[in-house]
Short mmCIF file of C-alpha atoms and ligand atoms in Angstrom, two decimals:
data_model
loop_
_atom_site.label_atom_id
_atom_site.label_comp_id
_atom_site.label_asym_id
_atom_site.label_seq_id
_atom_site.Cartn_x
_atom_site.Cartn_y
_atom_site.Cartn_z
CA MET A 241 0.00 0.00 0.00
CA HIS A 242 1.26 3.48 -0.84
CA THR A 243 1.11 5.92 2.09
CA VAL A 244 0.34 9.55 1.26
CA THR A 245 0.98 12.43 3.68
CA GLY A 246 -1.04 15.59 3.11
CA THR A 247 -3.68 18.02 4.27
CA ASP A 248 -6.55 16.87 2.04
CA LEU A 249 -9.59 16.61 4.32
CA ASN A 250 -11.81 15.29 1.51
CA GLU A 251 -9.42 12.44 0.83
CA ALA A 252 -9.17 11.61 4.55
CA ALA A 253 -12.97 11.60 4.85
CA ARG A 254 -13.38 9.51 1.69
CA LEU A 255 -10.99 6.84 2.99
CA LEU A 256 -12.63 6.77 6.43
CA ARG A 257 -16.09 6.39 4.85
CA ALA A 258 -14.69 3.51 2.79
CA GLY A 259 -13.66 1.72 6.00
CA GLU A 260 -9.95 2.54 5.89
CA THR A 261 -7.66 3.79 8.64
CA VAL A 262 -6.20 7.32 8.48
CA ALA A 263 -3.63 8.90 10.82
CA ILE A 264 -4.95 12.16 12.28
CA PRO A 265 -3.30 15.00 14.17
CA THR A 266 -4.48 15.99 17.63
CA GLU A 267 -3.01 18.37 20.20
CA THR A 268 -1.69 15.40 22.24
CA VAL A 269 -0.26 12.81 19.83
CA TYR A 270 -1.18 11.55 16.35
CA GLY A 271 -3.99 8.99 16.34
CA LEU A 272 -4.69 6.06 14.01
CA ALA A 273 -8.35 6.62 13.21
CA ALA A 274 -11.23 4.56 11.84
CA ASN A 275 -15.04 4.65 11.87
CA ALA A 276 -15.82 3.89 15.53
CA LEU A 277 -19.25 2.49 14.67
CA ASP A 278 -17.94 -0.14 12.26
CA PRO A 279 -16.17 -3.16 13.82
CA ALA A 280 -14.49 -4.18 10.54
CA SER A 281 -12.85 -0.75 10.27
CA VAL A 282 -11.87 -0.74 13.95
CA LEU A 283 -10.30 -4.19 13.58
CA LYS A 284 -7.82 -2.70 11.08
CA ILE A 285 -6.54 -0.39 13.83
CA PHE A 286 -5.81 -3.33 16.13
CA LYS A 287 -4.12 -5.26 13.28
CA THR A 288 -1.95 -2.35 12.13
CA LYS A 289 -0.82 -1.51 15.67
CA LYS A 290 -0.51 -5.17 16.72
CA ARG A 291 -2.56 -4.08 19.68
CA PRO A 292 -4.19 -6.69 21.92
CA GLU A 293 -7.98 -6.54 21.76
CA PHE A 294 -8.26 -6.21 25.54
CA ASP A 295 -6.96 -2.62 25.29
CA PRO A 296 -9.93 -0.30 24.56
CA LEU A 297 -9.82 2.67 22.17
CA ILE A 298 -10.70 6.32 22.71
CA VAL A 299 -13.58 7.66 20.59
CA HIS A 300 -13.16 11.18 19.17
CA ILE A 301 -16.20 13.39 18.74
CA PRO A 302 -16.62 16.91 17.24
CA SER A 303 -18.35 18.57 20.21
CA PRO A 304 -19.79 17.93 23.70
CA GLU A 305 -23.26 17.78 22.10
CA ALA A 306 -22.27 14.44 20.53
CA VAL A 307 -21.81 12.81 23.95
CA SER A 308 -25.50 11.95 24.18
CA LEU A 309 -25.27 9.93 20.94
CA TYR A 310 -22.71 7.53 22.39
CA ALA A 311 -23.03 7.68 26.19
CA ASP A 312 -26.04 6.76 28.29
CA GLU A 313 -25.23 9.18 31.09
CA PHE A 314 -23.39 12.47 31.24
CA PRO A 315 -22.99 13.11 34.99
CA GLU A 316 -22.80 16.69 36.24
CA GLN A 317 -19.10 16.36 37.17
CA ALA A 318 -18.22 15.10 33.72
CA ARG A 319 -20.27 17.81 32.05
CA LYS A 320 -18.43 20.46 34.01
CA LEU A 321 -15.00 19.14 33.02
CA ALA A 322 -16.09 18.88 29.38
CA GLU A 323 -17.34 22.46 29.46
CA HIS A 324 -14.00 23.71 30.74
CA PHE A 325 -11.50 21.54 28.94
CA TRP A 326 -13.02 20.45 25.61
CA PRO A 327 -11.70 20.72 23.02
CA GLY A 328 -8.60 19.55 24.87
CA PRO A 329 -6.41 16.75 26.28
CA LEU A 330 -9.10 15.15 28.44
CA THR A 331 -10.83 11.78 27.92
CA LEU A 332 -14.02 11.08 29.86
CA ILE A 333 -15.01 7.50 30.68
CA LEU A 334 -18.81 7.26 30.49
CA LYS A 335 -21.47 4.51 30.37
CA LYS A 336 -21.67 3.52 26.72
CA LYS A 337 -24.64 3.22 24.39
CA SER A 338 -24.99 -0.03 22.44
CA ILE A 339 -24.22 1.78 19.16
CA ILE A 340 -20.55 1.66 20.22
CA PRO A 341 -19.24 -1.81 19.23
CA ASP A 342 -17.79 -4.03 21.96
CA LEU A 343 -14.52 -4.22 20.02
CA VAL A 344 -13.95 -0.49 20.64
CA THR A 345 -14.36 -0.81 24.41
CA SER A 346 -12.90 -4.31 24.81
CA GLY A 347 -16.24 -5.46 26.15
CA LEU A 348 -16.39 -2.83 28.92
CA ASP A 349 -19.73 -1.13 29.50
CA THR A 350 -18.02 2.26 29.34
CA VAL A 351 -16.53 4.29 26.50
CA GLY A 352 -13.73 6.86 26.50
CA LEU A 353 -14.83 10.05 24.71
CA ARG A 354 -12.83 13.10 23.80
CA VAL A 355 -13.08 16.29 21.70
CA PRO A 356 -9.53 16.92 20.43
CA ARG A 357 -8.18 20.47 20.16
CA HIS A 358 -6.97 20.46 16.57
CA GLU A 359 -8.72 22.49 13.88
CA LEU A 360 -8.01 20.07 11.01
CA THR A 361 -9.29 17.04 12.91
CA LEU A 362 -12.30 18.92 14.26
CA GLU A 363 -13.22 19.88 10.70
CA LEU A 364 -12.81 16.24 9.65
CA LEU A 365 -15.01 15.06 12.54
CA ARG A 366 -17.71 17.61 11.65
CA SER A 367 -17.76 16.37 8.06
CA LEU A 368 -18.38 12.73 9.05
CA ASP A 369 -21.58 11.16 10.33
CA PHE A 370 -19.66 8.80 12.62
CA PRO A 371 -17.10 9.36 15.41
CA LEU A 372 -13.46 8.24 15.10
CA ALA A 373 -11.89 5.55 17.25
CA ALA A 374 -8.20 6.42 17.49
CA PRO A 375 -5.42 5.12 19.68
CA SER A 376 -1.99 6.67 19.36
CA ALA A 377 -0.52 5.97 15.89
CA ASN A 378 2.41 3.80 16.97
CA PRO A 379 3.01 0.06 17.21
CA PHE A 380 1.68 -1.22 20.55
CA GLY A 381 4.09 -0.46 23.41
CA TYR A 382 6.32 1.91 21.43
CA VAL A 383 6.85 5.68 21.78
CA SER A 384 3.84 7.79 20.65
CA PRO A 385 4.16 9.96 17.48
CA THR A 386 4.01 13.75 17.69
CA THR A 387 4.66 14.54 14.00
CA ALA A 388 3.39 13.17 10.68
CA ALA A 389 6.96 12.02 9.96
CA HIS A 390 6.95 9.88 13.14
CA VAL A 391 3.79 8.17 11.88
CA HIS A 392 5.32 7.68 8.44
CA ASP A 393 8.47 6.11 9.96
CA GLN A 394 6.29 3.51 11.63
CA PHE A 395 3.39 2.87 9.29
CA ALA A 396 4.60 3.66 5.74
CA GLY A 397 3.11 1.02 3.47
CA LYS A 398 0.56 -0.03 6.09
CA ILE A 399 -1.98 2.83 6.01
CA PRO A 400 -3.25 4.85 3.02
CA TYR A 401 -3.17 8.39 4.40
CA ILE A 402 -1.55 10.59 7.06
CA LEU A 403 -3.32 13.88 7.66
CA ASP A 404 -0.50 16.30 8.43
CA GLY A 405 -1.44 18.85 11.08
CA GLY A 406 2.09 19.82 12.11
CA PRO A 407 3.79 18.96 15.38
CA CYS A 408 1.47 18.26 18.33
CA GLY A 409 1.11 21.21 20.70
CA VAL A 410 0.77 19.24 23.96
CA GLY A 411 2.90 16.20 23.15
CA ILE A 412 1.65 13.59 25.64
CA GLU A 413 -1.62 11.68 25.60
CA SER A 414 -4.86 12.90 27.11
CA THR A 415 -5.60 12.64 30.82
CA ILE A 416 -8.22 9.92 31.34
CA VAL A 417 -10.92 10.55 33.95
CA GLY A 418 -13.72 8.28 35.13
CA PHE A 419 -16.62 8.73 37.55
CA GLU A 420 -17.29 6.02 40.07
CA ASP A 421 -19.71 6.36 42.99
CA GLY A 422 -19.77 10.11 42.53
CA ALA A 423 -15.95 10.34 42.76
CA CYS A 424 -13.80 11.67 39.97
CA THR A 425 -10.86 9.30 39.30
CA VAL A 426 -7.83 9.84 37.07
CA TYR A 427 -6.84 6.57 35.33
CA ARG A 428 -4.07 7.95 33.15
CA LEU A 429 -1.93 11.01 33.79
CA GLY A 430 -1.62 13.12 30.67
CA GLY A 431 -1.68 16.46 28.93
CA LEU A 432 -4.17 18.05 31.32
CA SER A 433 -2.64 18.49 34.77
CA ILE A 434 -4.27 17.22 37.97
CA GLU A 435 -4.07 20.77 39.34
CA ALA A 436 -6.12 22.11 36.41
CA ILE A 437 -8.77 19.40 36.86
CA GLU A 438 -9.00 20.00 40.61
CA GLN A 439 -9.47 23.73 40.13
CA VAL A 440 -12.67 22.98 38.25
CA GLY A 441 -13.90 19.66 39.64
CA GLY A 442 -12.54 19.62 43.19
CA LYS A 443 -10.38 16.87 44.68
CA VAL A 444 -9.79 13.86 42.42
CA LYS A 445 -8.55 10.34 43.14
CA VAL A 446 -5.55 9.19 41.17
CA ASN A 447 -5.49 5.50 40.35
CA VAL A 448 -2.71 4.94 37.84
CA HIS A 449 -0.36 2.53 39.57
CA VAL A 450 2.00 0.69 37.32
CA SER A 451 0.77 -2.88 37.60
CA SER A 452 -1.82 -4.03 35.08
CA ASN A 453 -4.94 -2.01 35.74
CA PRO A 454 -8.05 -3.58 34.22
CA ARG A 455 -9.82 -0.21 34.05
CA ALA A 456 -7.11 1.36 31.94
CA PRO A 457 -5.03 -1.25 30.14
CA GLY A 458 -2.99 1.59 28.61
CA MET A 459 -1.45 1.63 32.05
CA LEU A 460 0.34 -1.66 31.42
CA LYS A 461 3.77 -1.28 32.89
CA SER A 462 5.91 -1.59 29.78
CA HIS A 463 4.68 1.13 27.44
CA TYR A 464 5.98 4.15 25.58
CA ALA A 465 9.32 2.34 25.34
CA PRO A 466 12.15 3.13 22.90
CA LYS A 467 14.11 0.24 21.34
CA ILE A 468 17.24 0.84 23.41
CA PRO A 469 17.46 0.64 27.23
CA LEU A 470 16.18 3.67 29.13
CA LYS A 471 17.13 4.31 32.76
CA PHE A 472 15.13 6.80 34.80
CA GLY A 473 16.12 8.42 38.08
CA ASN A 474 18.47 11.00 39.51
CA ILE A 475 20.84 11.91 36.70
CA GLN A 476 23.95 12.14 38.93
CA ASP A 477 23.33 8.63 40.28
CA LEU A 478 22.64 7.29 36.78
CA LEU A 479 25.86 8.82 35.45
CA LYS A 480 27.83 7.13 38.25
CA GLU A 481 26.42 3.79 37.20
CA TYR A 482 26.34 4.13 33.38
CA GLY A 483 28.73 7.03 32.67
CA ASN A 484 31.31 4.72 31.08
CA LEU A 485 28.84 3.91 28.27
CA ASN A 486 27.89 6.14 25.36
CA CYS A 487 24.88 7.82 26.97
CA GLY A 488 21.97 9.86 25.63
CA ILE A 489 20.88 12.18 28.41
CA LEU A 490 17.32 13.46 28.64
CA CYS A 491 16.73 16.27 31.12
CA LEU A 492 14.67 19.39 31.71
CA ASN A 493 17.72 21.64 31.65
CA ARG A 494 21.39 21.12 32.17
CA ASN A 495 21.97 21.96 35.81
CA PHE A 496 24.59 19.28 36.41
CA GLU A 497 28.18 18.49 35.52
CA ILE A 498 29.00 15.95 32.83
CA LYS A 499 32.58 14.73 32.71
CA SER A 500 32.58 12.78 29.46
CA HIS A 501 32.16 14.68 26.21
CA ILE A 502 30.95 11.67 24.27
CA HIS A 503 27.49 11.87 25.82
CA THR A 504 24.60 13.36 23.86
CA VAL A 505 22.45 15.71 25.93
CA ILE A 506 18.90 16.82 25.12
CA GLU A 507 17.50 19.60 27.28
CA LEU A 508 13.73 19.47 26.93
CA SER A 509 13.29 23.05 28.11
CA PRO A 510 16.33 25.20 28.86
CA GLU A 511 13.96 27.65 30.60
CA GLY A 512 12.51 24.90 32.75
CA ASN A 513 9.02 25.07 31.25
CA LEU A 514 7.24 21.73 31.82
CA ASP A 515 4.68 22.27 29.03
CA GLU A 516 7.54 22.72 26.57
CA ALA A 517 9.22 19.61 27.98
CA ALA A 518 6.05 17.52 27.49
CA ARG A 519 5.77 18.76 23.90
CA ASN A 520 9.29 17.46 23.14
CA VAL A 521 9.71 14.35 25.26
CA PHE A 522 8.63 11.65 22.77
CA ALA A 523 10.51 13.23 19.86
CA ALA A 524 13.63 13.36 22.05
CA MET A 525 13.33 9.65 22.90
CA ARG A 526 13.12 8.85 19.19
CA SER A 527 16.07 11.01 18.28
CA LEU A 528 18.29 9.56 21.03
CA GLU A 529 17.29 6.07 19.95
CA GLN A 530 18.47 6.87 16.41
CA SER A 531 21.64 8.68 17.49
CA GLY A 532 23.56 5.48 18.19
CA VAL A 533 23.89 5.85 21.98
CA ASP A 534 23.98 2.68 24.11
CA VAL A 535 21.52 3.81 26.74
CA ILE A 536 19.15 6.70 27.46
CA LEU A 537 19.48 8.23 30.94
CA ALA A 538 16.39 10.23 31.85
CA ASP A 539 16.47 12.63 34.78
CA THR A 540 13.51 12.91 37.16
CA PHE A 541 11.33 15.94 36.35
CA PRO A 542 9.75 18.25 38.95
CA GLU A 543 6.56 16.63 40.33
CA SER A 544 4.18 19.43 39.37
CA GLY A 545 2.06 20.34 36.36
CA LEU A 546 2.91 18.15 33.36
CA GLY A 547 6.13 17.05 35.10
CA ILE A 548 4.03 14.38 36.85
CA ALA A 549 2.86 12.91 33.53
CA ILE A 550 6.37 13.13 32.03
CA ASN A 551 7.77 11.15 35.00
CA ASP A 552 4.97 8.61 34.54
CA ARG A 553 5.88 8.08 30.86
CA LEU A 554 9.61 7.80 31.62
CA ARG A 555 8.98 5.29 34.42
CA ARG A 556 6.93 3.16 32.03
CA ALA A 557 9.51 3.51 29.26
CA MET A 558 12.04 1.99 31.66
CA ALA A 559 9.89 -1.04 32.59
O1 TXA B 981 -4.39 11.74 23.65
C1 TXA B 981 -4.92 10.65 23.45
O2 TXA B 981 -5.71 10.14 24.26
C2 TXA B 981 -4.55 9.93 22.15
C3 TXA B 981 -5.11 10.73 20.99
C4 TXA B 981 -4.95 10.02 19.67
O3 TXA B 981 -6.44 11.07 21.23
N1 TXA B 981 -5.06 8.59 22.16
C5 TXA B 981 -4.53 7.62 22.96
O4 TXA B 981 -5.07 6.37 22.77
O5 TXA B 981 -3.64 7.83 23.74
P1 TXA B 981 -4.39 5.02 23.32
O6 TXA B 981 -5.06 3.89 22.68
O7 TXA B 981 -2.94 5.06 23.09
O8 TXA B 981 -4.81 4.97 24.78
C6 TXA B 981 -6.15 4.71 25.08
C7 TXA B 981 -6.29 4.25 26.48
C8 TXA B 981 -6.37 2.75 26.62
O9 TXA B 981 -5.13 2.14 26.67
C9 TXA B 981 -7.12 2.63 27.91
O10 TXA B 981 -6.18 2.71 28.96
C10 TXA B 981 -7.97 3.87 27.96
O11 TXA B 981 -7.54 4.70 26.95
N2 TXA B 981 -9.38 3.58 27.74
C11 TXA B 981 -10.09 3.60 26.59
N3 TXA B 981 -11.37 3.27 26.80
C12 TXA B 981 -11.49 3.02 28.12
C13 TXA B 981 -12.55 2.61 28.97
N4 TXA B 981 -13.79 2.40 28.51
N5 TXA B 981 -12.28 2.45 30.28
C14 TXA B 981 -11.05 2.66 30.76
N6 TXA B 981 -10.00 3.04 30.00
C15 TXA B 981 -10.21 3.21 28.71
MG1 MG B 982 -0.95 4.66 23.10
#
């Protein structure tokens, strides 16, 4: 199959209506999209990604008004978060309607819904009469793509079209929030910070511990991993242990001494801005992987704002 990269919304829509998969830009990461209401189309996503069918997909909708088409309930707490943060990096787990195929939700009675904040993809969604199921457009377990070129590197020859919307503005996946017994629970840390959610919705529970979590299989321990070893911790300690190797160093900014000059250093934000760091973290993992270093040493990021989600991704990349 020949893979075309472009900005042709009509072509993307035509392929999706014909039951094909198309890579789409969002503000978080690129997604591999298909008609969420058609199991045969959705199956192609699982096949292309080599994704196990027990890992449910997020369904992308054009506006909060579409929630009632696919979810049975839209609790007040969820409505409030949607009002504040959609379009944006927030996925809401809601009781599903039967129109959503079981394959999309891995047999769960809930569905993850989200309105992405990307003009091209919103326009695409508005032009279709079905929503788009879309996991991140990377092989299962590998680093998520934040540019059209990343998608092409992985899926050239396997999908017909990549809708190019430029580099992703947020850079890590959406924060996933569910509502159980009236409590608001975060299942996956992501591009919307806990602080931001709590300012609007009050105190939330965070339930994202690394072991296999049946509610959010995306939380499987080994995930987001590059193809070379990645060590995560205090950079000084890591350098003591691995400094004799050819290291790729990933840090917020360079506030430490490095003795060897052979190491490659990527500062994710010289100014120490955690949003900027999140935007660049996956691209940096890819570029270190390709640079020929033996091992990636990732420093611990400050535990605030998106630093919490960055640490989560690095911890999983190490597993
Ligand atoms: O930012 C994002 O969320 C990106 C873009 C493309 O929208 N998508 C994304 O999808 O990260 P994916 O497949 O890589 O992660 C989806 C995760 C699943 O692994 C699962 O943990 C969770 O969403 N999920 C989906 N439906 C769920 C449900 N009904 N209950 C609990 N978790 C669910
Ligand atoms: Mg993913």
